Short mmCIF file of C-alpha atoms in Angstrom, two decimals:
data_model
loop_
_atom_site.label_atom_id
_atom_site.label_comp_id
_atom_site.label_asym_id
_atom_site.label_seq_id
_atom_site.Cartn_x
_atom_site.Cartn_y
_atom_site.Cartn_z
CA UNK A 1 -45.34 -8.12 -2.71
CA UNK A 2 -42.27 -7.63 -1.06
CA UNK A 3 -41.51 -4.37 -0.08
CA UNK A 4 -37.92 -3.36 0.25
CA UNK A 5 -38.39 0.14 0.56
CA UNK A 6 -39.82 -0.32 4.57
CA UNK A 7 -35.32 -0.68 4.88
CA UNK A 8 -35.21 2.54 2.82
CA UNK A 9 -37.58 5.48 4.17
CA UNK A 10 -35.20 7.25 6.13
CA UNK A 11 -31.65 7.61 7.42
CA UNK A 12 -31.45 6.01 10.80
CA UNK A 13 -33.74 2.61 9.33
CA UNK A 14 -31.05 3.41 6.77
CA UNK A 15 -28.36 2.72 8.89
CA UNK A 16 -29.45 0.72 11.29
CA UNK A 17 -29.87 -2.91 8.37
CA UNK A 18 -26.23 -1.48 7.02
CA UNK A 19 -24.19 -4.63 6.37
CA UNK A 20 -20.55 -3.44 6.09
CA UNK A 21 -18.95 -0.32 7.96
CA UNK A 22 -16.54 0.80 7.48
CA UNK A 23 -14.07 3.50 10.10
CA UNK A 24 -10.51 5.04 9.85
CA UNK A 25 -8.98 2.11 12.10
CA UNK A 26 -9.95 0.87 8.35
CA UNK A 27 -7.07 2.12 6.61
CA UNK A 28 -3.37 2.49 5.90
CA UNK A 29 -1.50 5.41 5.15
CA UNK A 30 1.23 5.60 2.42
CA UNK A 31 3.90 7.96 3.09
CA UNK A 32 6.61 9.17 0.51
CA UNK A 33 10.51 9.70 2.57
CA UNK A 34 12.90 11.58 -0.19
CA UNK A 35 16.30 12.55 0.61
CA UNK A 36 17.71 15.60 1.30
CA UNK A 37 16.53 18.91 3.79
CA UNK A 38 14.20 21.01 3.59
CA UNK A 39 11.91 19.52 1.05
CA UNK A 40 7.84 19.15 0.62
CA UNK A 41 7.73 18.44 -2.70
CA UNK A 42 4.11 17.92 -4.69
CA UNK A 43 3.57 14.60 -7.12
CA UNK A 44 2.33 16.33 -9.75
CA UNK A 45 -0.34 13.50 -10.92
CA UNK A 46 -1.47 12.97 -7.32
CA UNK A 47 -3.17 16.29 -6.03
CA UNK A 48 -2.56 16.40 -2.34
CA UNK A 49 0.01 13.85 -2.31
CA UNK A 50 4.00 15.32 -0.90
CA UNK A 51 7.24 13.81 -1.25
CA UNK A 52 8.97 15.48 2.62
CA UNK A 53 12.51 14.98 3.67
CA UNK A 54 12.54 13.91 7.09
CA UNK A 55 13.02 17.10 8.15
CA UNK A 56 9.36 18.14 7.37
CA UNK A 57 7.96 14.68 7.96
CA UNK A 58 6.71 15.74 10.86
CA UNK A 59 3.62 17.94 9.17
CA UNK A 60 1.81 14.51 8.42
CA UNK A 61 2.16 12.38 10.27
CA UNK A 62 1.02 15.11 13.36
CA UNK A 63 -1.87 14.68 10.65
CA UNK A 64 -1.94 10.45 10.71
CA UNK A 65 -1.58 10.44 14.36
CA UNK A 66 -5.08 12.62 15.62
CA UNK A 67 -6.85 11.18 12.88
CA UNK A 68 -7.35 8.00 14.25
CA UNK A 69 -6.29 5.49 11.20
CA UNK A 70 -4.42 2.63 11.82
CA UNK A 71 -1.30 3.85 10.54
CA UNK A 72 1.65 4.53 7.54
CA UNK A 73 2.81 2.24 4.96
CA UNK A 74 6.04 4.19 4.55
CA UNK A 75 8.21 4.39 1.07
CA UNK A 76 11.74 5.58 0.58
CA UNK A 77 12.93 7.80 -2.44
CA UNK A 78 16.70 7.44 -2.28
CA UNK A 79 19.26 10.61 -3.30
CA UNK A 80 21.90 7.50 -5.01
CA UNK A 81 20.84 4.45 -7.10
CA UNK A 82 22.63 1.41 -8.45
CA UNK A 83 22.76 -1.87 -10.28
CA UNK A 84 21.99 -3.73 -7.32
CA UNK A 85 19.51 -1.30 -4.82
CA UNK A 86 22.19 -0.77 -1.88
CA UNK A 87 19.82 2.02 -0.42
CA UNK A 88 17.20 0.07 -0.13
CA UNK A 89 19.28 -2.65 2.74
CA UNK A 90 21.59 -0.12 3.65
CA UNK A 91 21.25 0.28 7.24
CA UNK A 92 21.90 3.66 7.51
CA UNK A 93 19.68 4.60 4.27
CA UNK A 94 16.44 7.32 3.90
CA UNK A 95 13.82 4.85 5.35
CA UNK A 96 16.25 3.38 7.28
CA UNK A 97 16.53 7.37 9.11
CA UNK A 98 12.75 7.91 8.60
CA UNK A 99 11.29 4.51 11.13
CA UNK A 100 13.72 5.53 13.11
CA UNK A 101 12.75 8.81 13.96
CA UNK A 102 8.50 8.43 14.03
CA UNK A 103 9.37 5.42 15.97
CA UNK A 104 11.52 8.01 18.48
CA UNK A 105 8.57 10.94 18.30
CA UNK A 106 5.52 8.78 17.19
CA UNK A 107 5.57 4.99 19.75
CA UNK A 108 3.01 4.07 19.00
CA UNK A 109 2.10 4.15 15.62
CA UNK A 110 2.15 1.30 12.75
CA UNK A 111 4.98 1.84 11.37
CA UNK A 112 4.87 -0.60 7.98
CA UNK A 113 7.47 -1.32 5.41
CA UNK A 114 7.08 -1.37 1.22
CA UNK A 115 10.36 -4.30 0.78
CA UNK A 116 11.65 -3.63 -2.57
CA UNK A 117 14.78 -2.56 -5.06
CA UNK A 118 12.24 -0.11 -7.32
CA UNK A 119 12.88 2.92 -5.69
CA UNK A 120 16.33 2.13 -5.51
CA UNK A 121 17.49 0.93 -8.79
CA UNK A 122 19.87 2.85 -11.86
CA UNK A 123 17.58 0.58 -13.86
CA UNK A 124 13.97 1.05 -12.31
CA UNK A 125 13.52 -2.94 -11.76
CA UNK A 126 13.03 -4.41 -8.82
CA UNK A 127 15.16 -6.72 -8.64
CA UNK A 128 18.23 -7.35 -9.93
CA UNK A 129 19.46 -7.53 -13.77
CA UNK A 130 21.59 -9.35 -16.19
CA UNK A 131 20.65 -7.90 -19.75
CA UNK A 132 16.87 -7.37 -20.01
CA UNK A 133 15.96 -10.21 -17.29
CA UNK A 134 15.18 -10.39 -13.67
CA UNK A 135 16.85 -12.28 -11.76
CA UNK A 136 14.49 -13.88 -9.12
CA UNK A 137 16.82 -15.84 -6.84
CA UNK A 138 19.90 -13.37 -6.72
CA UNK A 139 17.56 -10.56 -5.55
CA UNK A 140 16.07 -12.79 -2.47
CA UNK A 141 18.32 -12.09 -0.01
CA UNK A 142 18.82 -7.84 -0.66
CA UNK A 143 15.17 -8.47 -0.03
CA UNK A 144 15.35 -10.56 3.24
CA UNK A 145 18.58 -7.54 4.03
CA UNK A 146 16.37 -4.90 3.13
CA UNK A 147 14.10 -6.00 5.42
CA UNK A 148 16.15 -6.80 8.21
CA UNK A 149 17.53 -3.45 8.53
CA UNK A 150 14.11 -1.79 8.37
CA UNK A 151 13.19 -3.63 11.28
CA UNK A 152 16.10 -3.34 13.47
CA UNK A 153 15.68 0.06 12.52
CA UNK A 154 11.55 -0.13 13.94
CA UNK A 155 9.43 -1.20 11.85
CA UNK A 156 6.49 -3.38 13.53
CA UNK A 157 6.16 -4.65 10.19
CA UNK A 158 7.06 -5.04 6.74
CA UNK A 159 5.78 -5.27 3.29
CA UNK A 160 7.24 -7.12 -0.25
CA UNK A 161 6.05 -5.96 -3.19
CA UNK A 162 8.45 -7.24 -5.16
CA UNK A 163 6.38 -10.17 -6.40
CA UNK A 164 9.77 -12.48 -6.79
CA UNK A 165 8.88 -15.54 -5.92
CA UNK A 166 10.27 -17.15 -2.48
CA UNK A 167 10.20 -13.34 -1.15
CA UNK A 168 7.71 -13.80 1.84
CA UNK A 169 9.96 -17.30 2.55
CA UNK A 170 13.56 -15.25 2.55
CA UNK A 171 11.97 -12.83 4.98
CA UNK A 172 11.49 -14.65 7.29
CA UNK A 173 13.49 -16.10 7.54
CA UNK A 174 15.82 -13.68 8.09
CA UNK A 175 13.31 -11.98 10.62
CA UNK A 176 13.06 -15.64 12.64
CA UNK A 177 16.72 -15.88 12.36
CA UNK A 178 17.79 -12.56 14.01
CA UNK A 179 14.93 -12.61 17.28
CA UNK A 180 12.11 -10.96 15.08
CA UNK A 181 9.91 -14.22 15.96
CA UNK A 182 6.52 -11.92 16.81
CA UNK A 183 7.38 -9.07 13.68
CA UNK A 184 4.34 -9.51 11.12
CA UNK A 185 4.35 -10.17 6.82
CA UNK A 186 2.34 -8.00 4.46
CA UNK A 187 2.69 -10.43 1.21
CA UNK A 188 1.75 -8.63 -2.06
CA UNK A 189 0.48 -11.39 -2.58
CA UNK A 190 -1.91 -10.52 -5.38
CA UNK A 191 0.41 -8.02 -7.06
CA UNK A 192 -1.17 -7.48 -10.64
CA UNK A 193 0.98 -5.82 -13.42
CA UNK A 194 -1.96 -2.89 -13.37
CA UNK A 195 -1.67 0.47 -16.19
CA UNK A 196 -2.46 1.81 -12.33
CA UNK A 197 0.37 2.27 -10.52
CA UNK A 198 1.82 5.42 -13.26
CA UNK A 199 0.97 7.75 -10.73
CA UNK A 200 2.97 5.99 -7.95
CA UNK A 201 6.30 5.00 -10.34
CA UNK A 202 6.23 9.40 -10.71
CA UNK A 203 6.39 9.67 -6.77
CA UNK A 204 9.20 7.20 -6.28
CA UNK A 205 11.47 7.45 -9.14
CA UNK A 206 10.50 3.61 -9.85
CA UNK A 207 9.68 4.12 -13.58
CA UNK A 208 11.49 0.51 -15.48
CA UNK A 209 14.40 2.23 -17.36
CA UNK A 210 13.56 -0.58 -19.78
CA UNK A 211 10.92 -3.59 -20.57
CA UNK A 212 8.05 -3.35 -17.84
CA UNK A 213 7.46 -5.93 -15.13
CA UNK A 214 4.93 -8.39 -16.93
CA UNK A 215 7.75 -11.56 -16.35
CA UNK A 216 7.15 -11.16 -12.30
CA UNK A 217 3.97 -8.87 -11.73
CA UNK A 218 0.45 -11.16 -12.06
CA UNK A 219 -1.13 -11.13 -15.89
CA UNK A 220 -4.86 -9.13 -15.06
CA UNK A 221 -6.44 -12.38 -16.49
CA UNK A 222 -6.04 -14.31 -14.14
CA UNK A 223 -7.86 -14.85 -11.25
CA UNK A 224 -7.27 -18.04 -10.07
CA UNK A 225 -3.71 -17.67 -10.52
CA UNK A 226 -3.87 -15.22 -7.56
CA UNK A 227 -5.12 -17.78 -5.81
CA UNK A 228 -2.39 -19.16 -5.96
CA UNK A 229 -0.58 -16.70 -5.46
CA UNK A 230 -2.01 -15.70 -2.11
CA UNK A 231 -1.78 -19.39 -0.93
CA UNK A 232 2.04 -19.60 -1.53
CA UNK A 233 2.47 -16.48 0.34
CA UNK A 234 0.72 -17.76 3.83
CA UNK A 235 2.85 -21.28 2.80
CA UNK A 236 5.42 -18.98 3.07
CA UNK A 237 4.73 -17.50 6.76
CA UNK A 238 2.70 -14.38 5.29
CA UNK A 239 0.50 -13.25 8.28
CA UNK A 240 -1.70 -10.47 6.16
CA UNK A 241 -2.02 -10.67 2.17
CA UNK A 242 -3.28 -8.12 -0.12
CA UNK A 243 -4.61 -7.46 -3.15
CA UNK A 244 -3.44 -4.70 -5.63
CA UNK A 245 -4.87 -2.98 -6.86
CA UNK A 246 -8.19 -2.94 -5.42
CA UNK A 247 -11.00 -1.33 -7.01
CA UNK A 248 -11.08 -3.45 -10.50
CA UNK A 249 -9.96 -6.11 -8.20
CA UNK A 250 -13.35 -7.05 -6.33
CA UNK A 251 -13.67 -10.21 -7.29
CA UNK A 252 -10.34 -11.29 -6.23
CA UNK A 253 -10.12 -9.33 -3.42
CA UNK A 254 -13.77 -11.08 -2.31
CA UNK A 255 -12.67 -14.42 -3.67
CA UNK A 256 -9.35 -14.83 -1.10
CA UNK A 257 -11.88 -13.43 1.55
CA UNK A 258 -14.43 -17.22 0.49
CA UNK A 259 -11.10 -18.28 0.52
CA UNK A 260 -8.12 -17.95 3.13
CA UNK A 261 -8.91 -17.35 6.60
CA UNK A 262 -6.09 -14.09 6.81
CA UNK A 263 -6.75 -10.55 7.37
CA UNK A 264 -7.39 -8.82 3.40
CA UNK A 265 -5.73 -5.55 2.51
CA UNK A 266 -6.82 -4.41 -0.28
CA UNK A 267 -4.72 -1.58 -1.80
CA UNK A 268 -6.82 1.98 -4.03
CA UNK A 269 -3.47 2.89 -6.12
CA UNK A 270 -2.18 5.62 -6.84
CA UNK A 271 -3.76 5.77 -10.92
CA UNK A 272 -7.49 5.15 -8.64
CA UNK A 273 -6.59 7.57 -6.34
CA UNK A 274 -5.58 10.60 -9.12
CA UNK A 275 -8.61 10.00 -11.52
CA UNK A 276 -10.61 10.60 -8.43
CA UNK A 277 -8.50 13.78 -7.80
CA UNK A 278 -9.03 14.79 -11.49
CA UNK A 279 -12.64 14.52 -12.36
CA UNK A 280 -13.53 15.47 -8.52
CA UNK A 281 -10.73 19.35 -9.25
CA UNK A 282 -12.85 19.46 -12.71
CA UNK A 283 -16.40 19.01 -10.63
CA UNK A 284 -17.66 16.32 -12.18
CA UNK A 285 -18.29 13.82 -9.93
CA UNK A 286 -18.42 15.02 -6.03
CA UNK A 287 -14.87 14.17 -4.25
CA UNK A 288 -16.43 12.98 -0.88
CA UNK A 289 -18.94 10.46 -2.20
CA UNK A 290 -17.33 8.95 -4.55
CA UNK A 291 -14.68 7.61 -2.36
CA UNK A 292 -16.95 7.11 0.40
CA UNK A 293 -18.81 4.46 -2.21
CA UNK A 294 -14.64 3.08 -3.34
CA UNK A 295 -13.97 2.40 -0.07
CA UNK A 296 -17.33 1.14 1.35
CA UNK A 297 -16.83 -1.25 -1.90
CA UNK A 298 -13.59 -2.61 -0.65
CA UNK A 299 -14.59 -3.12 2.12
CA UNK A 300 -17.78 -5.33 1.34
CA UNK A 301 -16.10 -7.16 -1.03
CA UNK A 302 -14.04 -8.83 2.01
CA UNK A 303 -10.88 -6.46 3.03
CA UNK A 304 -9.92 -6.03 5.99
CA UNK A 305 -7.49 -3.00 5.88
CA UNK A 306 -7.87 -0.57 3.14
CA UNK A 307 -4.43 1.12 2.35
CA UNK A 308 -5.57 4.47 0.48
CA UNK A 309 -3.90 7.86 -0.55
CA UNK A 310 -8.10 8.84 0.78
CA UNK A 311 -6.71 7.74 3.86
CA UNK A 312 -6.27 11.31 5.71
CA UNK A 313 -9.92 13.01 4.01
CA UNK A 314 -11.75 9.41 4.35
CA UNK A 315 -11.20 10.07 8.08
CA UNK A 316 -12.31 12.79 8.52
CA UNK A 317 -15.43 12.65 6.52
CA UNK A 318 -16.33 9.36 8.75
CA UNK A 319 -16.06 11.34 11.39
CA UNK A 320 -18.66 13.89 10.38
CA UNK A 321 -20.91 11.74 9.24
#
């Protein structure tokens, strides 16, 4: 008779044989920077998450700097939006200015710039539009320009989240042509069209004005397609590939880990975060225990990097263990 319980008898033994380790260095914290001054604005659908103007961003950056996590993923919320998302690639846009500020004050902080048009377009879609059609190839030069201006501002890495075919190749080319051959790209490679994103759209002001994103984000019914998307991003030059969302897509993370020899990132998205926070606020769950379990599941599935709004709390809890 096998006695599996022998290795579960006490905490010391359980820790000794624990298969999956998670640490603060596995974590990336998303930050929203908004145009204006003296702004620390709560995101109502994401308790504990705020939009910061550049002059108020030190409050959260100091916490990140002391936490031991690996870095931040930066999203911009501009004052001006137009049909072509011009603030996304404005060299003096809110994100570009924020990056310059962060790198001047925290030179060793890893800053990843999200690259997309949705926060910057008046229609809320991730690419240019003609009528109700999202234009793929016409969008690529603008995404490339956005990546370049963010890297010129000091971003250590860019992460295209737009799901336009060919985005990684266009960005790799413009970075290489401008001497940024060593700047890595983290592709939002298997990004599914998910209802788990709803709170993020409140935070970033990026809800589409019409229709949905089903023509460019992936159908959540499809797993093999995700592998094709990841393989394509790697072929185009992605150094890290991402699965998004994370919690309902652990099978995709595991399949990617088994199939590809590159670092896998998982984005523990806003809806996953907000459901945990809402249940914890109501006293229905123990927040710390649930977050520990959720993030460990993502790491166990194969994620090397976890992007999560829980990152700062998780770092504190890990240090307490």
